Coordinates of C-alpha atoms and ligand atoms in Angstrom, one line a residue:
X15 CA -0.9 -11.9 20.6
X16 CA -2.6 -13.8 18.7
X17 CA -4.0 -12.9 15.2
X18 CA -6.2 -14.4 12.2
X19 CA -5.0 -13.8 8.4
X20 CA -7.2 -14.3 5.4
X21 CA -5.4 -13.7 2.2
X22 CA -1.9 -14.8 1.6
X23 CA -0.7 -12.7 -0.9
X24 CA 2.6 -10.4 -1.3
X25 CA 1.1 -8.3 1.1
X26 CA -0.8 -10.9 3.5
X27 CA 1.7 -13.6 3.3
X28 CA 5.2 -11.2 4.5
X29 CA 2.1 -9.5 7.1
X30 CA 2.2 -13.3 8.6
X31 CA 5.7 -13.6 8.9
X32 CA 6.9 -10.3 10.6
X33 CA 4.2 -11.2 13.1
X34 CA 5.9 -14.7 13.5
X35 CA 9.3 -13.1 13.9
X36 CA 8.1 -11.1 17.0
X37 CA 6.4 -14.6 18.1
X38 CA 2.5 -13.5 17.7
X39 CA 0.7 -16.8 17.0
X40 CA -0.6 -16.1 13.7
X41 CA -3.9 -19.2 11.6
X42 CA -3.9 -18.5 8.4
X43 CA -6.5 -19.2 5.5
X44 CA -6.0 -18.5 1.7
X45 CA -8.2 -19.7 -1.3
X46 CA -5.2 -21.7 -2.6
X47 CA -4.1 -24.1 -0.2
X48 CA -0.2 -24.1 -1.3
X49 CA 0.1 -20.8 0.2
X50 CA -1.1 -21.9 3.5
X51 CA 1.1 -25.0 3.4
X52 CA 4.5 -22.7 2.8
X53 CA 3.5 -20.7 5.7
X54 CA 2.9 -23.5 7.7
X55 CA 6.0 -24.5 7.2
X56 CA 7.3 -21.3 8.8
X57 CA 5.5 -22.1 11.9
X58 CA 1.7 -20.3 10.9
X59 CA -1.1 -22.5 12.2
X60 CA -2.6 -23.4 8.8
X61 CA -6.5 -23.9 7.9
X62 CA -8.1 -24.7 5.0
X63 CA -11.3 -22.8 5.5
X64 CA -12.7 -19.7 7.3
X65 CA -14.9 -22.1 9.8
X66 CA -11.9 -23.3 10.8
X67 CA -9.8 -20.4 11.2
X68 CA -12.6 -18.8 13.8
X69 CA -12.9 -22.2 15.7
X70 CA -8.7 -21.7 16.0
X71 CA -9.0 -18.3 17.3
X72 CA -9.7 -17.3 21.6
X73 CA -12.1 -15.1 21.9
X74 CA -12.2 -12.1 21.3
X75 CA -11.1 -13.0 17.9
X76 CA -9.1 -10.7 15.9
X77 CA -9.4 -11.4 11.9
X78 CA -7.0 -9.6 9.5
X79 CA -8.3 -9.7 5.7
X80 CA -5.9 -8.4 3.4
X81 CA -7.8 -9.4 -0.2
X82 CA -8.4 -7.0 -3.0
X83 CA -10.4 -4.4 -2.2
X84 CA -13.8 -4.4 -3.9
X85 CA -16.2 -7.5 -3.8
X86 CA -14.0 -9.8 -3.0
X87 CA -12.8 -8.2 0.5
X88 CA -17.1 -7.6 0.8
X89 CA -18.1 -11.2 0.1
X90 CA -15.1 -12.2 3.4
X91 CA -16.4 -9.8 5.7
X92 CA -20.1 -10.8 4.9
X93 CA -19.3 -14.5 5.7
X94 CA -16.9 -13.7 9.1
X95 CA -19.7 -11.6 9.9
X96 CA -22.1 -14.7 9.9
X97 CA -19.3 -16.6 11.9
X98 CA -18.5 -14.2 14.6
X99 CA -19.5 -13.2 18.3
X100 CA -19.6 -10.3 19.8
X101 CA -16.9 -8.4 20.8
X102 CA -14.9 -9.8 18.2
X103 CA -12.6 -7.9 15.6
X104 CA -12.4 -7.9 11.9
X105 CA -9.7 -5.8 10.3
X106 CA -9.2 -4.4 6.6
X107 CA -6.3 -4.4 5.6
X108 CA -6.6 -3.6 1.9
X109 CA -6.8 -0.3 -0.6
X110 CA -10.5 -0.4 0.6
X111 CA -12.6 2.9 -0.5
X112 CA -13.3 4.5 2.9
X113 CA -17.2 5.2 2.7
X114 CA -17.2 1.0 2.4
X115 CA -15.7 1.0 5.9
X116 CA -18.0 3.6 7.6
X117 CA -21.3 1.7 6.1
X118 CA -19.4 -1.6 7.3
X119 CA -18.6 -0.5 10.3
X120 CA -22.2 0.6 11.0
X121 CA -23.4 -2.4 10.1
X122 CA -21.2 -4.6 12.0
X123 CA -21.7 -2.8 15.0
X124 CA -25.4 -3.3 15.2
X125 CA -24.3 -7.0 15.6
X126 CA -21.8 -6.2 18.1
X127 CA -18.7 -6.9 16.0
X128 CA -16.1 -4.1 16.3
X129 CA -14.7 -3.6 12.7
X130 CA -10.5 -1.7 12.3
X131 CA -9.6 -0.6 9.0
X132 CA -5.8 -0.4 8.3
X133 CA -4.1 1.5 4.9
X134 CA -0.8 -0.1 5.0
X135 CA 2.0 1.0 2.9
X136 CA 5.4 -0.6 1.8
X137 CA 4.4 -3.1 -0.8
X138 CA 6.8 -5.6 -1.1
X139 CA 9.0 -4.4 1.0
X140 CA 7.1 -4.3 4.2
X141 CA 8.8 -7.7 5.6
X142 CA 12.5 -5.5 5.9
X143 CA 11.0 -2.3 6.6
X144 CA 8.4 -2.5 8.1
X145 CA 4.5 -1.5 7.3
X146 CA 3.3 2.7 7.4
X147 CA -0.4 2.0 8.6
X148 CA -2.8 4.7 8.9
X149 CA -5.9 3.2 11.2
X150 CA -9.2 4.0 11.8
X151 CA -11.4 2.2 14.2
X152 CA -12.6 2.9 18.0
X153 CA -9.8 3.9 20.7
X154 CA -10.2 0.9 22.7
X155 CA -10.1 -1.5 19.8
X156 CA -7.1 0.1 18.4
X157 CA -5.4 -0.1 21.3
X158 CA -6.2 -3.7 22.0
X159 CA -4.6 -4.4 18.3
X160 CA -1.4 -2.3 19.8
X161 CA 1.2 -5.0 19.9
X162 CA 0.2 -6.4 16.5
X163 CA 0.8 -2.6 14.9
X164 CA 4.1 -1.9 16.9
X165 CA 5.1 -5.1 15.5
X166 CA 4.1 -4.1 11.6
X167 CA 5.5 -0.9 11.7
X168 CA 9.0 0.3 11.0
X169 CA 9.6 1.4 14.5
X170 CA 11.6 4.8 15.2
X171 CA 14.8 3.1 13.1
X172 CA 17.4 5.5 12.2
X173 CA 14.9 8.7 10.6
X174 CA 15.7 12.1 12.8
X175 CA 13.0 12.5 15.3
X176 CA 11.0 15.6 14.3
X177 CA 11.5 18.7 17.2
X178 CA 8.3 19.7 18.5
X179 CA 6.9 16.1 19.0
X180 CA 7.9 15.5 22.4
X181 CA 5.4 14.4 25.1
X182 CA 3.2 13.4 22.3
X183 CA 1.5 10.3 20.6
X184 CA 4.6 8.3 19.8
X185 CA 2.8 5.9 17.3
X186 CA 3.3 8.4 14.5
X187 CA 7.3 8.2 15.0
X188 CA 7.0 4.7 14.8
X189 CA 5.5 4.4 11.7
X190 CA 1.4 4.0 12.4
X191 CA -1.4 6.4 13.0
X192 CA -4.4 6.2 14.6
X193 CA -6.1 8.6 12.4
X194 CA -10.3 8.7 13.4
X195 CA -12.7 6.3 13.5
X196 CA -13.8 3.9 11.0
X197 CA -12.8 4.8 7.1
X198 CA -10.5 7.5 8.7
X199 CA -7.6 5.0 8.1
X200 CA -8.3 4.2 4.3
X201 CA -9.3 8.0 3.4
X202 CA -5.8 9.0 4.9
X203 CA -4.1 6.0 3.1
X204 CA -6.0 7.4 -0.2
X205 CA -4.8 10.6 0.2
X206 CA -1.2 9.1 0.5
X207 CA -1.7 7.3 -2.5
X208 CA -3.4 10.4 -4.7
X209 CA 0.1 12.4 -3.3
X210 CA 1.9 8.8 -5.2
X211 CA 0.5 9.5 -7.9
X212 CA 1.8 13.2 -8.5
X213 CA 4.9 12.5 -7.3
X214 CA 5.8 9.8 -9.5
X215 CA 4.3 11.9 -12.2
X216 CA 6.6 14.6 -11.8
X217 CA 9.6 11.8 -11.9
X218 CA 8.7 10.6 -14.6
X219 CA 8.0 13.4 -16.6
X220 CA 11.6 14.9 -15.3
X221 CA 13.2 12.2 -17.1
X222 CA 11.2 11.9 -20.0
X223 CA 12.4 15.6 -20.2
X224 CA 15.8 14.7 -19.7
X225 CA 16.2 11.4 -21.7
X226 CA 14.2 12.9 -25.4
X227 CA 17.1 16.0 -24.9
X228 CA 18.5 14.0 -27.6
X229 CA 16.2 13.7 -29.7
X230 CA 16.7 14.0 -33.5
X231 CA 13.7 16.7 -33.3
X232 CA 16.1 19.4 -31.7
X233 CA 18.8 20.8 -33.7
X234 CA 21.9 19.1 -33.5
X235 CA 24.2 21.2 -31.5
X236 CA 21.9 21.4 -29.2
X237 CA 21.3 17.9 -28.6
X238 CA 22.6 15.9 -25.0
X239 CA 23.1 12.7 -24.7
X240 CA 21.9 12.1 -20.6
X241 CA 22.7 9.4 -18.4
X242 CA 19.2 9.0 -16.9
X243 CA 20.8 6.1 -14.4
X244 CA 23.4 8.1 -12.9
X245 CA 21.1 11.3 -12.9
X246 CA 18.6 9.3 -11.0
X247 CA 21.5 8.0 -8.7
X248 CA 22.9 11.6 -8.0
X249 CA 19.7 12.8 -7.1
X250 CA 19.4 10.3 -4.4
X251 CA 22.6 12.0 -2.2
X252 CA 21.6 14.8 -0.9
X253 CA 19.1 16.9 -3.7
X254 CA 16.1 18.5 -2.7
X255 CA 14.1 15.5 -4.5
X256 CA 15.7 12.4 -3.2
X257 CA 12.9 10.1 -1.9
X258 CA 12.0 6.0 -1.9
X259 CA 10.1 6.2 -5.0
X260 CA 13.3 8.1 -6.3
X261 CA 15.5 5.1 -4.9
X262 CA 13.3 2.8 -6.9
X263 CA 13.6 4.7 -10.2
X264 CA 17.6 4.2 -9.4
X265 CA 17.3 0.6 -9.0
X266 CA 15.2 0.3 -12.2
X267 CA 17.0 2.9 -15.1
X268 CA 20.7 1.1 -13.3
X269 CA 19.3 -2.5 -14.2
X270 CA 17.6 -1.0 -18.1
X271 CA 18.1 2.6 -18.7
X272 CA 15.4 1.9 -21.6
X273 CA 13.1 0.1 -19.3
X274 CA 12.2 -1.6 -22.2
X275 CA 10.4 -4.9 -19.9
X276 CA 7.8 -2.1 -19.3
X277 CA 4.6 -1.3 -21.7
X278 CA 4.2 1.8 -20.1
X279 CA 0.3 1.0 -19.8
X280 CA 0.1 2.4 -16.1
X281 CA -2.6 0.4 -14.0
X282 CA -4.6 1.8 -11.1
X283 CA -6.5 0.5 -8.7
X284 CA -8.6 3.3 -7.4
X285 CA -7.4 5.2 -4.9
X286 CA -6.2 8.1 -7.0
X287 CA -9.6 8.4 -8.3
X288 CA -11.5 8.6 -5.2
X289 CA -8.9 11.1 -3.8
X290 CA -10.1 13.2 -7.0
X291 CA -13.7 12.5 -6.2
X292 CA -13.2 13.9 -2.5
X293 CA -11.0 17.0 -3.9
X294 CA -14.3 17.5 -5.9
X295 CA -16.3 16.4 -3.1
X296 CA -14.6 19.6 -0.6
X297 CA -14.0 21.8 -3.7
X298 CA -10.3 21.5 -3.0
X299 CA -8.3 22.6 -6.2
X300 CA -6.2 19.6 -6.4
X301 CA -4.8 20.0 -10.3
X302 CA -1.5 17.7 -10.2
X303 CA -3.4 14.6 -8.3
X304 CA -6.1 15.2 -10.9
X305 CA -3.7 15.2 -14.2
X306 CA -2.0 12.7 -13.0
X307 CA -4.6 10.3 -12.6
X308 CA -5.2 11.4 -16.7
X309 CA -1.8 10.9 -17.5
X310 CA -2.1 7.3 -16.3
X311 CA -5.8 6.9 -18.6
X312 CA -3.8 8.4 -21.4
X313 CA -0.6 6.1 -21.0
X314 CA -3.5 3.6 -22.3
X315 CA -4.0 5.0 -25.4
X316 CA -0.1 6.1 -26.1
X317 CA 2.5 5.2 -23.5
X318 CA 5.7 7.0 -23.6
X319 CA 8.8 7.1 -21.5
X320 CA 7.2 8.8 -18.7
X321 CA 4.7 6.1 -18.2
X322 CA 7.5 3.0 -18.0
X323 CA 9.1 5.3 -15.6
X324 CA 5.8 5.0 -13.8
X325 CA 5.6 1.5 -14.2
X326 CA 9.4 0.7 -12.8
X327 CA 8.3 2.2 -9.4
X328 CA 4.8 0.7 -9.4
X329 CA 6.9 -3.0 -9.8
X330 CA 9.8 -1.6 -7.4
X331 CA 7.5 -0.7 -4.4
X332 CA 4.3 -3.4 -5.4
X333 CA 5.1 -5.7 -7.6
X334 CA 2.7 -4.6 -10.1
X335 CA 3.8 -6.4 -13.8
X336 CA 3.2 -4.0 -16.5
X337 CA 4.2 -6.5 -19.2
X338 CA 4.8 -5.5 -22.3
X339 CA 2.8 -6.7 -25.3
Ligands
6PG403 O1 1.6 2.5 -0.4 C1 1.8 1.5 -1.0 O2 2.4 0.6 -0.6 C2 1.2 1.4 -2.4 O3 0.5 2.6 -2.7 C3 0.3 0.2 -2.4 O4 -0.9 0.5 -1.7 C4 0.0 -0.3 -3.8 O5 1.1 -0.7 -4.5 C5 -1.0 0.7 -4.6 O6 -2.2 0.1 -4.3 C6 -0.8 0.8 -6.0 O7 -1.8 1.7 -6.4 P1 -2.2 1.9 -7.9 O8 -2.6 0.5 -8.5 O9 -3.4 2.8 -7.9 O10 -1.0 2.5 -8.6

């Protein structure tokens, strides 16, 4: 199939080239130019404007943007809406706030442009792995996008089916979900990333636990000196809490146990506060998403061991630099 792709970076770029891999014919435009030259050079058709990549594209035209979510994303999809015909696609692939995707969608439609919006999760690692995609967008569109999110996603690979699920929707198992229409995709990848926050909370705050136990605030015999690395990689065979973002904490504390490359200033970009806003919104008690989106304003003001534990798995699954000052 053939695809457009507007944004070439860490997510956009490795988005391109597992599509290439499975041989979809994949234009792609980026801002700067070198990024669509090294993709050309992996066999991408390269453009060096939006016109361009819409005159590349058979009709109807499906347009992946995968830009920071915000105005940015807004400003693309306002100037591919000028461009486009009807019956053609545009599809979000970004941390966009779902309300933006139901007034988008709306407004898109009333021109006759369908509009798809995709969470996609695995960060960096999504060219290997594959991409988790949560979609929301109108049956027919979605399925017309099939072959492009069978090719994203993980696939069944070597994770247990779940019993129960036979005779069911398969795209689950392999790793996307058509979830609802418009902004049902990006308030289900939200939710996944409020759930990211309180989980690597409770990591970190386990081994901030663990690694002040020898602390010259406790009395001396009862004082432990713990190997945070190999208590991370134990953890990861067979305990109740083994997990990815545990894996990533491994690779991290076995590389610095200090993770002194990390500030500890713990970035967001949104999505764990609009999770909190639509806990408040359904008056759903939701107390650990909700401190944990604190704990990260607070790492701010006085960052401890917790927060660069944060920040190891925000670089190990997304690249995210944390530097320190
Ligand atoms: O599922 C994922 O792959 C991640 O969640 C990804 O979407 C990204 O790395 C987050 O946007 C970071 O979010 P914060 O900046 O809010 O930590």
């Amino acid at each position: 199939m053939q695809l457009g792709l507007i944004g070439l970076g860490r997510m956009g770029a490795n988005i391109a080239r597992r599509l290439m891999r499975d041989k979809h014919d994949v234009v792609v435009y980026n801002r700067s130019l070198d990024k669509v030259k090294a993709l050309q050079d992996e066999g991408a058709i390269g453009v060096d404007s939006v016109e361009k990549l819409v005159a590349q594209l058979a009709k109807p035209r499906a347009i992946w943007v995968m830009l920071p979510a915000g105005n940015v994303t807004e400003h693309m999809i306002d100037t591919l809406a000028g461009l486009l015909e009807p019956g053609d696609i545009i599809i979000d692939g970004g941390n966009t706030m779902y309300k933006d995707d139901m007034r988008r969608a709306k407004a898109l439609k009333a021109r006759q442009l369908e509009y798809v919006d995709v969470g996609t999760s695995g960060g960096i690692w999504g060219l290997e792995r594959g991409y988790c995609m949560m979609i929301g967008g109108e049956d027919k569109v979605v399925r017309h996008l099939d072959p492009l999110f069978s090719c994203l996603a993980p696939g069944l690979g070597n994770i247990e089916r779940t019993p129960g699920r036979d005779g069911r929707d398969d795209r689950p198992e392999r790793g996307y979900i058509h979830a609802g229409p418009a902004g049902a995709g990006h308030f289900v990848k939200m939710v996944h990333n409020g759930i990211e926050y309180g989980l690597m909370q409770a990591y970190a705050e386990g081994f901030d636990i663990l690694k002040t136990k020898n602390s010259d605030q406790l009395p001396e015999d009862q004082r432990l000196d713990i190997n945070v690395a190999d208590v991370a990689e134990v953890w990861r065979r067979g305990s109740v809490v083994s997990s990815w973002l545990l894996d990533l904490t491994a690779i991290a504390l076995a590389k610095d146990a200090k993770l002194n490359g990390f500030s500890g200033e713990v970035a967001d970009s949104g999505e764990g506060r609009w999770t909190v806003d639509a806990a408040v919104e359904q008056a759903v008690p939701a107390p650990v998403l909700a401190t944990s989106l604190f704990a990260r304003f607070r790492s701010r003001q006085d960052a401890t061991f917790a927060d660069k534990v944060l920040s190891a798995m925000r670089f190990g699954f997304g690249g995210h630099v944390e530097e320190k000052k």
